[in-house]
PDB file of C-alpha atoms in Angstrom:
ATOM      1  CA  UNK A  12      -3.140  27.473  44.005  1.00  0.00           C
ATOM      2  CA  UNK A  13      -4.415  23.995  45.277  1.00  0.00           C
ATOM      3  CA  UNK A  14      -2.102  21.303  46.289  1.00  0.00           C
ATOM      4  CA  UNK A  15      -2.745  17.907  45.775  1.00  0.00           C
ATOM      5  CA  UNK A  16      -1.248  14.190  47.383  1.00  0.00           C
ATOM      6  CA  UNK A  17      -1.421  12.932  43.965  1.00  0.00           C
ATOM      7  CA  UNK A  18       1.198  15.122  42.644  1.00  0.00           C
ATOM      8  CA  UNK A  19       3.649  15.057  45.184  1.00  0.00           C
ATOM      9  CA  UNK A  20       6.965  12.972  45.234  1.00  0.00           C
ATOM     10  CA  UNK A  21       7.824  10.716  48.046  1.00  0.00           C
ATOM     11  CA  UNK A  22      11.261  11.176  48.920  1.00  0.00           C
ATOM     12  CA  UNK A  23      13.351   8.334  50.561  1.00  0.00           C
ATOM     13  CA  UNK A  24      14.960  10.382  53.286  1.00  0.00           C
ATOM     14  CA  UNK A  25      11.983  11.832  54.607  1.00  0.00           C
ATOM     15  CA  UNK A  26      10.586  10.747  57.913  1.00  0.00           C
ATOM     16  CA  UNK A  27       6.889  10.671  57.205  1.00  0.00           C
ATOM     17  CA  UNK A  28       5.467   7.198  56.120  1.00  0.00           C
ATOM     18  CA  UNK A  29       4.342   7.036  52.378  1.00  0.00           C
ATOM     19  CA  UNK A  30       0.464   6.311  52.547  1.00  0.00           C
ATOM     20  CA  UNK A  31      -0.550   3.979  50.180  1.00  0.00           C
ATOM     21  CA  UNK A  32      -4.107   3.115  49.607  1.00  0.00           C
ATOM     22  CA  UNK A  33      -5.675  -0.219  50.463  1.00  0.00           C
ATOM     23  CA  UNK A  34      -6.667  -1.685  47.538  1.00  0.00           C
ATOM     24  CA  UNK A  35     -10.604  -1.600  46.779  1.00  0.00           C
ATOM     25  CA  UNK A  36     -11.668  -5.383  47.415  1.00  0.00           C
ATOM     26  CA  UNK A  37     -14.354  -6.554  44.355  1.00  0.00           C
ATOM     27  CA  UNK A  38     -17.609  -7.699  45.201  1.00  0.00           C
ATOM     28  CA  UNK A  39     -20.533  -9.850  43.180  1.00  0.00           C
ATOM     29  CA  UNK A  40     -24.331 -10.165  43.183  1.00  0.00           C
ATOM     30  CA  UNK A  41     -24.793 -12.828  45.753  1.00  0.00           C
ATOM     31  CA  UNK A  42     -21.328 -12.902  47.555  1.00  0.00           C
ATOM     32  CA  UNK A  43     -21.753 -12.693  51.676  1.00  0.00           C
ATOM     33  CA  UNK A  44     -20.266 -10.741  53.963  1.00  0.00           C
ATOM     34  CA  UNK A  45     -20.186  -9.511  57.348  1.00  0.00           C
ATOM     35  CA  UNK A  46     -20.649  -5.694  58.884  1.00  0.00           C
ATOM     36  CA  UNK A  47     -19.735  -4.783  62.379  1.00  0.00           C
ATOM     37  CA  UNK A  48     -22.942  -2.762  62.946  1.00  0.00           C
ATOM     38  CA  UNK A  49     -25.670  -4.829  60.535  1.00  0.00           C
ATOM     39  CA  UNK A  50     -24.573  -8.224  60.709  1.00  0.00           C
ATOM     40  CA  UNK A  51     -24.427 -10.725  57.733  1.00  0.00           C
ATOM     41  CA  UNK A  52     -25.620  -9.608  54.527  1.00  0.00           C
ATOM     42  CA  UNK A  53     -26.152 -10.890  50.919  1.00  0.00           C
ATOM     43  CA  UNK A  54     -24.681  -8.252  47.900  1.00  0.00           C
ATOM     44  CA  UNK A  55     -27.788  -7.317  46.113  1.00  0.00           C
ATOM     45  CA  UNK A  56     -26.645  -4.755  43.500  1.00  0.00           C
ATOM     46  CA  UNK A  57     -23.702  -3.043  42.288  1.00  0.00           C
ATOM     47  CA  UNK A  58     -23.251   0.866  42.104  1.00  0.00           C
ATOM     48  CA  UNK A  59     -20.665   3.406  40.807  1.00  0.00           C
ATOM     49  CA  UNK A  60     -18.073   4.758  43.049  1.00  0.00           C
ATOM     50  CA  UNK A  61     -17.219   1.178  44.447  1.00  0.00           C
ATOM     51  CA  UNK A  62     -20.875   1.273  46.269  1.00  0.00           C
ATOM     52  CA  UNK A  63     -22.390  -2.343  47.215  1.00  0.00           C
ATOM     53  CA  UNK A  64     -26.237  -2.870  47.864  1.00  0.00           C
ATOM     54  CA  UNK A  65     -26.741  -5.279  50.917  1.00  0.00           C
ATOM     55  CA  UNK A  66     -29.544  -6.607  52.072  1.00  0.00           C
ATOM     56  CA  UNK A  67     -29.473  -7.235  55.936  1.00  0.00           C
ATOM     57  CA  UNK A  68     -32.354  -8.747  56.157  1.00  0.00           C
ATOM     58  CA  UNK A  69     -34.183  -5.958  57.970  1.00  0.00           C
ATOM     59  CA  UNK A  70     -33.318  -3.704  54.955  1.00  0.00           C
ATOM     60  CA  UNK A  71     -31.360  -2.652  51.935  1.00  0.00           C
ATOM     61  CA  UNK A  72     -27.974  -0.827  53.131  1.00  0.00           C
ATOM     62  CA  UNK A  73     -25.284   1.181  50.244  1.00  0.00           C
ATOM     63  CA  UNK A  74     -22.175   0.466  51.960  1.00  0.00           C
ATOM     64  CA  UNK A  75     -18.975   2.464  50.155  1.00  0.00           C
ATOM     65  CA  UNK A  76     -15.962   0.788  49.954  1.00  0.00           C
ATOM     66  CA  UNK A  77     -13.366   0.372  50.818  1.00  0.00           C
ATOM     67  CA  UNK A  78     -14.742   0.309  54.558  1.00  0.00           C
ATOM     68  CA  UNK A  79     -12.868  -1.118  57.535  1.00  0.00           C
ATOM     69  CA  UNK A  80     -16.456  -2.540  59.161  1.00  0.00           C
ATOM     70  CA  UNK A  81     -16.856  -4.974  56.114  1.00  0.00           C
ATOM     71  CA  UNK A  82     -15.395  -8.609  55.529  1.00  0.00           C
ATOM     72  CA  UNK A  83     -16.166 -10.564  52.979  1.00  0.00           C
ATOM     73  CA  UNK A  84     -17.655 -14.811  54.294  1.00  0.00           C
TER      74      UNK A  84
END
């Protein structure tokens, strides 16, 4: 039998934190933003599972988000 975090109540006594999940931030063709490791980057293409398509200028990266290393300019 698997478990899973999705199923499980939160109960108010406990003394574990509820984890909530950051919520996924939206990107558009065009829209700049910044990644600790690449630099500034321009949102070439969309793909499933909340991928983004930048292009660094020495190259096309898939960044998955949500990802702490990305902020949107």
């Amino acid at each position: 039998m698997t478990s899973s975090t999705a199923n499980r109540r939160f109960l108010p006594t406990s003394p574990f934190q509820q984890v909530s999940q950051a919520p996924v931030e939206k990107f558009s063709v065009d829209d700049l933003l910044t990644h600790d490791r690449y630099g500034v980057g321009r949102v070439v293409g969309l793909g499933a599972d909340n991928k983004v398509h930048v292009d660094f200028g020495a190259g096309v990266q898939t960044i998955t988000l949500p990802n702490s290393k990305v902020t949107r300019l």
